[in-house]
Coordinates of C-alpha atoms and ligand atoms in Angstrom, one line a residue:
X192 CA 105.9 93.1 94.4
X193 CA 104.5 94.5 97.2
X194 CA 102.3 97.8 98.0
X195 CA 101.4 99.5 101.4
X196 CA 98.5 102.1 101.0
X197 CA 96.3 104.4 103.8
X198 CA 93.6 105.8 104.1
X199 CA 91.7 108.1 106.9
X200 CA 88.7 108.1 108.9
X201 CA 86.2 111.1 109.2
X202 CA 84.3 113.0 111.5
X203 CA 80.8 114.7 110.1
X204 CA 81.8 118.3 111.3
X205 CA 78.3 119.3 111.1
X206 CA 74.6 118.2 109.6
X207 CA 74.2 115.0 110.7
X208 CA 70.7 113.9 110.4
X209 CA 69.2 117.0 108.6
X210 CA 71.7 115.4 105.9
X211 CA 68.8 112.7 105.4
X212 CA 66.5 116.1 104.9
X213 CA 68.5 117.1 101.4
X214 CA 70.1 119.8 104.1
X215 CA 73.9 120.0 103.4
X216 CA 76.7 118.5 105.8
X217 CA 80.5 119.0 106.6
X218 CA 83.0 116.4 106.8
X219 CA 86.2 116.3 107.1
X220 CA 89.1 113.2 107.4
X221 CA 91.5 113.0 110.2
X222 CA 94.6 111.5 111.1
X223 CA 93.3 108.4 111.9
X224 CA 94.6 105.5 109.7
X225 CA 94.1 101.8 107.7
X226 CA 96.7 100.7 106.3
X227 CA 96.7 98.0 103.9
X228 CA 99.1 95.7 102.1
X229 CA 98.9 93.7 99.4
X230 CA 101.2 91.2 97.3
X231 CA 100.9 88.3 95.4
X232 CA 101.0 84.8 96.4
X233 CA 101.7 81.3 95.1
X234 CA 99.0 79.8 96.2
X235 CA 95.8 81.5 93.6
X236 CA 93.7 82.5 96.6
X237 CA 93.0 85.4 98.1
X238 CA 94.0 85.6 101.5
X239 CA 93.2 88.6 104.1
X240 CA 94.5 89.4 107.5
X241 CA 93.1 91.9 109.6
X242 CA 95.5 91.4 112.3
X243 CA 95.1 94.7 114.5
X244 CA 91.8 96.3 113.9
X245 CA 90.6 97.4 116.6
X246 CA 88.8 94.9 117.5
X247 CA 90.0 91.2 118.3
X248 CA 92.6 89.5 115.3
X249 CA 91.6 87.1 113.1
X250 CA 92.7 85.4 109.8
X251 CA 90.6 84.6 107.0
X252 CA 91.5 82.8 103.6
X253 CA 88.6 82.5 100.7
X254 CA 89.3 81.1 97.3
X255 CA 85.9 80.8 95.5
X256 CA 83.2 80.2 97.2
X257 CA 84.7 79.0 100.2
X258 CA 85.1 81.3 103.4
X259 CA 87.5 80.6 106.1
X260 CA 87.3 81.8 109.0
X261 CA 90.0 81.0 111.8
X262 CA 87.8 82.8 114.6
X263 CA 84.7 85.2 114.2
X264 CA 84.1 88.6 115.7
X265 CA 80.8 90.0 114.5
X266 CA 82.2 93.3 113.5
X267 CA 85.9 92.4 112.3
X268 CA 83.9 89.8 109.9
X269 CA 81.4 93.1 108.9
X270 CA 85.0 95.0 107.8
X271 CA 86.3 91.9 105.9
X272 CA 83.1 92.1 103.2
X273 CA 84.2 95.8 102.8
X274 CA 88.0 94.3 101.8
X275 CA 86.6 91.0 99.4
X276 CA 84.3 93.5 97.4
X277 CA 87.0 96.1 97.3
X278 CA 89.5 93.2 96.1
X279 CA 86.8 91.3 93.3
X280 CA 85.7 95.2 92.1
X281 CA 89.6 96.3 91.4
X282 CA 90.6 92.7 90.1
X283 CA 87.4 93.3 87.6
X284 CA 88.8 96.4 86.8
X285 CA 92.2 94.9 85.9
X286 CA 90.8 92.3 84.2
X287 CA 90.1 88.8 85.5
X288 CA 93.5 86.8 86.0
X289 CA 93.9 83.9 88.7
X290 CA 96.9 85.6 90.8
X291 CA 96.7 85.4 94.5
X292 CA 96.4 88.2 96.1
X293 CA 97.4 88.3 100.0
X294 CA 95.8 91.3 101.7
X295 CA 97.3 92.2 105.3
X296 CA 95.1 95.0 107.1
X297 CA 96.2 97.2 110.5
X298 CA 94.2 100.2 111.9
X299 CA 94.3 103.0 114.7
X300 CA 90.7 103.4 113.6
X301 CA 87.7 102.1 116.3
X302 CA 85.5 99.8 114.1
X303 CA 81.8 100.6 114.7
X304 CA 82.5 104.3 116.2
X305 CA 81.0 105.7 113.7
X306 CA 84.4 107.3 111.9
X307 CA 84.3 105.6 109.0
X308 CA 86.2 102.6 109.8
X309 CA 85.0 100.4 106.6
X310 CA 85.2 103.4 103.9
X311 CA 88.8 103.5 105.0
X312 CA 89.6 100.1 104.7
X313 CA 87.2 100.1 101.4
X314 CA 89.8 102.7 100.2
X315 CA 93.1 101.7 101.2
X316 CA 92.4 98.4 99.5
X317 CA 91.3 99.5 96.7
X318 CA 94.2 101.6 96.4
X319 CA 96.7 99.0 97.3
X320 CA 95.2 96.6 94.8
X321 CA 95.1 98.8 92.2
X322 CA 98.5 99.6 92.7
X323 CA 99.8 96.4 92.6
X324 CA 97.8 95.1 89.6
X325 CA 99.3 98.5 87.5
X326 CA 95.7 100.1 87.7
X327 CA 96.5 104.3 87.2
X328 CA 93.1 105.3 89.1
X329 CA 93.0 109.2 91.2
X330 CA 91.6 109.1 94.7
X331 CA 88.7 110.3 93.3
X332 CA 88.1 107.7 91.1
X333 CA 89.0 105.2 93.9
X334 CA 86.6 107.2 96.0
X335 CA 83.6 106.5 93.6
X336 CA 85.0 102.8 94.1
X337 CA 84.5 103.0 97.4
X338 CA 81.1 104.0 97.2
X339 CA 80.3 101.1 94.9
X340 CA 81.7 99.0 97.8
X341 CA 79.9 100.2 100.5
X342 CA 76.8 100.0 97.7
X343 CA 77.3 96.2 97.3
X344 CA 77.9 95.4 101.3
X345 CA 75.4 97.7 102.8
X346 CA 72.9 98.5 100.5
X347 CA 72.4 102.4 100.9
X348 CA 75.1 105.1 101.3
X349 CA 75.3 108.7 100.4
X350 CA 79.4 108.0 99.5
X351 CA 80.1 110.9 101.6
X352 CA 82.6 108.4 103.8
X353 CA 84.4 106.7 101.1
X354 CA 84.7 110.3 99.6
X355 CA 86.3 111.9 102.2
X356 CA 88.4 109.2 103.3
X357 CA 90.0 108.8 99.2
X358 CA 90.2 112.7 98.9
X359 CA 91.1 114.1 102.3
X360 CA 90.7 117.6 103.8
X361 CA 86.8 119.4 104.1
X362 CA 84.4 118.4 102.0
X363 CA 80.5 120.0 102.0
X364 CA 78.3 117.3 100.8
X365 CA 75.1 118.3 99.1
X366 CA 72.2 116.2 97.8
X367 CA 74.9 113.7 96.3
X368 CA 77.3 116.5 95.4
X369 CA 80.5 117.1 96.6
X370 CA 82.6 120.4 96.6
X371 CA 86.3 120.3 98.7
X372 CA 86.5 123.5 101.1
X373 CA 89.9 125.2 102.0
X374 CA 92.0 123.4 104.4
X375 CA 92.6 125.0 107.5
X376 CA 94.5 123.3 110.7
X377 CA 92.0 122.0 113.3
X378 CA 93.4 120.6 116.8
X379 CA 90.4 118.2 118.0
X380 CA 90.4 115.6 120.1
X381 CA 87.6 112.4 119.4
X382 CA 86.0 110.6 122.5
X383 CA 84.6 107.7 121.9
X384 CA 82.1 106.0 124.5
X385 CA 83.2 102.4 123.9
X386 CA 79.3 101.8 122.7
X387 CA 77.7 102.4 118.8
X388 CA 74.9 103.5 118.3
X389 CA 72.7 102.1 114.7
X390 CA 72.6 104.5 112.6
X391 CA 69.9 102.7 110.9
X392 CA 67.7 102.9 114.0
X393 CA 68.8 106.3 115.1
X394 CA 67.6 107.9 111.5
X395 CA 64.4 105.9 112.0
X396 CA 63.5 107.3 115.5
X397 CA 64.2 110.8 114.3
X398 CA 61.9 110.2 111.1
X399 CA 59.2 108.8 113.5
X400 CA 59.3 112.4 115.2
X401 CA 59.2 114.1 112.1
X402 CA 56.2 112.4 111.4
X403 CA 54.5 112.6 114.8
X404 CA 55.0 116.8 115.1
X405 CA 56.7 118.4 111.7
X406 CA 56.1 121.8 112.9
X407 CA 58.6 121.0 115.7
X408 CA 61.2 119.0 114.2
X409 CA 61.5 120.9 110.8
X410 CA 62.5 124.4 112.0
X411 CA 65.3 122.2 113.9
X412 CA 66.4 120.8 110.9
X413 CA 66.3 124.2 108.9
X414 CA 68.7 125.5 111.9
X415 CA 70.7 122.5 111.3
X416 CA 71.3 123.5 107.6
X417 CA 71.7 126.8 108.3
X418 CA 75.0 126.3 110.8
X419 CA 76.7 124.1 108.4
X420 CA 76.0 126.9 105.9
X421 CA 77.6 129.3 108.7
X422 CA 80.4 126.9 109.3
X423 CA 81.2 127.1 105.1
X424 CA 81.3 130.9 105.2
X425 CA 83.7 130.4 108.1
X426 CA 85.7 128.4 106.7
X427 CA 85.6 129.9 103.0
X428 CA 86.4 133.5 104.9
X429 CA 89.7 134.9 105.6
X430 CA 89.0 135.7 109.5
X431 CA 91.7 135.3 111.9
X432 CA 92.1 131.7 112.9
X433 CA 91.4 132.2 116.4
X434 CA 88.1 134.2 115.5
X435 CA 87.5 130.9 112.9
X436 CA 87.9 128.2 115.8
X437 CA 85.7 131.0 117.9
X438 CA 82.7 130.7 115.9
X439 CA 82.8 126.9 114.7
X440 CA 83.3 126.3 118.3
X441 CA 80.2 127.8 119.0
X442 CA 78.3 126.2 116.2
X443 CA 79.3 123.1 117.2
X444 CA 77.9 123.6 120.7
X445 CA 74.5 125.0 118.8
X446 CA 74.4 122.0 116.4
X447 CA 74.8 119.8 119.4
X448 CA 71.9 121.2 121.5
X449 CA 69.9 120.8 118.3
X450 CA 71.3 117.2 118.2
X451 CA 70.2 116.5 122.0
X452 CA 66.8 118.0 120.9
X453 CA 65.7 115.1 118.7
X454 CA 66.9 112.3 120.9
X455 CA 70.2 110.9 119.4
X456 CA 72.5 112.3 122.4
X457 CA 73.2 109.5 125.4
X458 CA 74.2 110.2 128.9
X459 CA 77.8 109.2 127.8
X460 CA 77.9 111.4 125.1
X461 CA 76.5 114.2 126.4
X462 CA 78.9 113.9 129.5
X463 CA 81.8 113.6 126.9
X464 CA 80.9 116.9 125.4
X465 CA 80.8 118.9 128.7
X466 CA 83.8 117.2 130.1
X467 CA 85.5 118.6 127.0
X468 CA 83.8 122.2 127.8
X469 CA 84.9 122.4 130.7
X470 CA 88.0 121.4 130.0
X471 CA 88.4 124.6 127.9
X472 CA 87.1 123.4 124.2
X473 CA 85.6 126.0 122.2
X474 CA 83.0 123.8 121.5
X475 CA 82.0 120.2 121.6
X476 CA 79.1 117.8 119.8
X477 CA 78.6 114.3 118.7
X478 CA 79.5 113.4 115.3
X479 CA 77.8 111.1 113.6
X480 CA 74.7 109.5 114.2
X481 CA 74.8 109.1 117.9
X482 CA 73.0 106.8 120.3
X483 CA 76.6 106.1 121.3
X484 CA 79.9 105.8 118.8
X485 CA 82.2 109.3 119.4
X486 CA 81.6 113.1 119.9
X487 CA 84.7 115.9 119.0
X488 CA 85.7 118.6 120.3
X489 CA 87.9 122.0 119.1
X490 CA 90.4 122.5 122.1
X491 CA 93.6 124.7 120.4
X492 CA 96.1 124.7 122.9
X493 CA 93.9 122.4 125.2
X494 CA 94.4 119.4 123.9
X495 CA 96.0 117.3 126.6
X496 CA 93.6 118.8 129.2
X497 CA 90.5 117.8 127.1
X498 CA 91.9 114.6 126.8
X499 CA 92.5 113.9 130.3
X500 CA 88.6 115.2 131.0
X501 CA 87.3 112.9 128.4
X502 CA 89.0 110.1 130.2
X503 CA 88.2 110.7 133.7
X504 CA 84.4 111.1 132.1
X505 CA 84.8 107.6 130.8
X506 CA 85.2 107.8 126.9
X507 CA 88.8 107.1 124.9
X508 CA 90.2 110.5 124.0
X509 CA 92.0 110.7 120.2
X510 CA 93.8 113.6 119.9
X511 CA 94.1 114.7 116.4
X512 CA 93.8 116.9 113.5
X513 CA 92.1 117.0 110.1
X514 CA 93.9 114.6 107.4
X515 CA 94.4 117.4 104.1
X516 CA 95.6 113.8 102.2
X517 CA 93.5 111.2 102.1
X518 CA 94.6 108.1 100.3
X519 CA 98.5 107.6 100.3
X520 CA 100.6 105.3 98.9
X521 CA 103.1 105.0 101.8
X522 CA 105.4 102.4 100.1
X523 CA 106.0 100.3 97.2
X524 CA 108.6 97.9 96.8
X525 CA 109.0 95.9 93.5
Ligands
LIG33 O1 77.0 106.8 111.6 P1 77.8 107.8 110.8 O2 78.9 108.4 111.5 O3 78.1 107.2 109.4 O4 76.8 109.0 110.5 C1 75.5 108.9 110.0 C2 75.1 110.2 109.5 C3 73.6 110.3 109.4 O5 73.3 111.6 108.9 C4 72.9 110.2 110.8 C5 73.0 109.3 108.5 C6 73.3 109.5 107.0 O6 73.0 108.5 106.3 O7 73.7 110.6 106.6

């Protein structure tokens, strides 16, 4: 038997950062994908091959507590702990048995850009493995698996990635709760500046400047909360779509600017954004922590030409639009 399963990566539309502040956030999944397949082998191990993933291939068999690697690339290896705790955690959901699992991963996601790269892999396992050990879980429950992944590898994690990326569409994240907004189409295009940014560090320096001057940096945050409020209503309301992409455009550019102000914009970035501006998107920002990793921009009707200015500014355009699935089964062959 064998099972082929997707899953998307995300953008944070808005509230980055004032997220950390119990503010709410937007985030959405796009049609950026992991695919993973699974089947059983012969041989009792489980074996995983990340062979396009955006970053250099590499093979890597591990059968108890033995790892092997046949090369190692820093952040391929980082992605592969997201696909053994997604395998153990489903196989302890089935049950412990002793079948070999082979895992086989490709992906048109950027690892380390900041768009969710692991919580997609984290998912499409999952949802592979699941599959093909007769597990009936929902995205959603495979999306609360996800977070228990990302738990176990990284410590710390709000579960708004693995979320998004198992469910699909807009979701509006609030101190740990989640609440799926309308789909609407969005044509956006991602650049990414070939550089990431930690997103350890970056919340760190922000919280430093909180500290230092709160009278500055909490009315910033306040705004912060207030646009992805705005951005909600907009996309809750029944406006025309071009007055919709009008006013998120313009958000974005506001919740950039905000963004800028407490340090986690770069040089690339910020020429990204205006290379997209200029190019005619209604609006622009980073997504994400920043520091490096991508920004997005909302260019209907303009996205070739906002492509072509992200490139001649440097980054690696993505044109694309939001995902409304998120995990998919794509094939299953007994
Ligand atoms: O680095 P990303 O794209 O996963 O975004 C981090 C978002 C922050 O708000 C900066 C941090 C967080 O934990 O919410």
């Amino acid at each position: 038997m064998r099972v082929i399963a997707s899953a998307p990566a995300k953008i944070i539309l808005f509230g980055e950062h004032s997220v950390v502040y119990g503010k709410p956030a937007i985030a959405a999944a796009i049609n950026l994908r992991t695919y993973v397949r699974a089947e059983f082998n012969d041989k009792g191990a489980i074996k995983i091959e990340a062979k396009d993933i955006r970053v250099p291939g590499l093979t890597v068999s591990f059968s108890e507590n033995e790892i092997y690697f046949e090369s190692d690339y820093g952040k391929a290896a980082e992605v592969l702990s997201y696909v053994r705790e997604a395998i153990e955690l489903v196989k302890e959901e089935a049950g412990r048995n002793n079948k070999g699992i082979t895992v086989s991963i490709t992906s048109q996601i950027p690892v380390g850009a900041g768009l969710g790269s692991s919580a997609a892999v984290a998912v499409a396992t999952i949802g592979a493995v699941s599959k093909l050990l007769g597990l009936e879980l929902t995205n959603k429950e495979i999306g609360k698996l996800g977070h228990k992944v990302e738990l176990l590898v990284q410590g710390a994690s709000s579960g708004i990635d693995p979320t998004v990326s198992a469910i699909g569409g807009f979701i509006y994240y609030e101190k740990g709760k989640f609440e799926r907004l309308p789909f609407m189409e969005l044509p956006i295009v991602v650049g990414y500046t070939g550089s990431s940014g930690s997103t350890k560090e970056l919340v760190a320096m922000v919280r430093r400047t909180y500290e230092e001057m709160p009278e500055i940096v909490e009315p910033i945050l306040v705004s912060m909360g207030k646009i992805v409020e705005k951005a909600r209503e907009i996309l809750l309301s029944d406006l025309d779509e071009s007055i919709r992409f009008e006013r998120l455009g313009k958000l974005m550019n506001i919740n950039h600017g905000l963004l800028d102000a407490l340090g986690v914009s770069t040089k690339k970035l910020s020429e990204l954004v205006y290379a997209a501006r200029t190019a005619g998107a209604l609006g622009a920002k980073i997504t994400g922590a920043g520091g490096g990793g991508c920004m997005y921009a909302l260019a209907p009707e303009k996205q070739s030409e906002v492509a072509t200015a992200i490139t001649i500014a440097g980054g690696t355009p993505m044109i694309t639009e939001i995902s409304r699935e998120g995990l998919r089964i794509e094939e299953v062959i007994l």
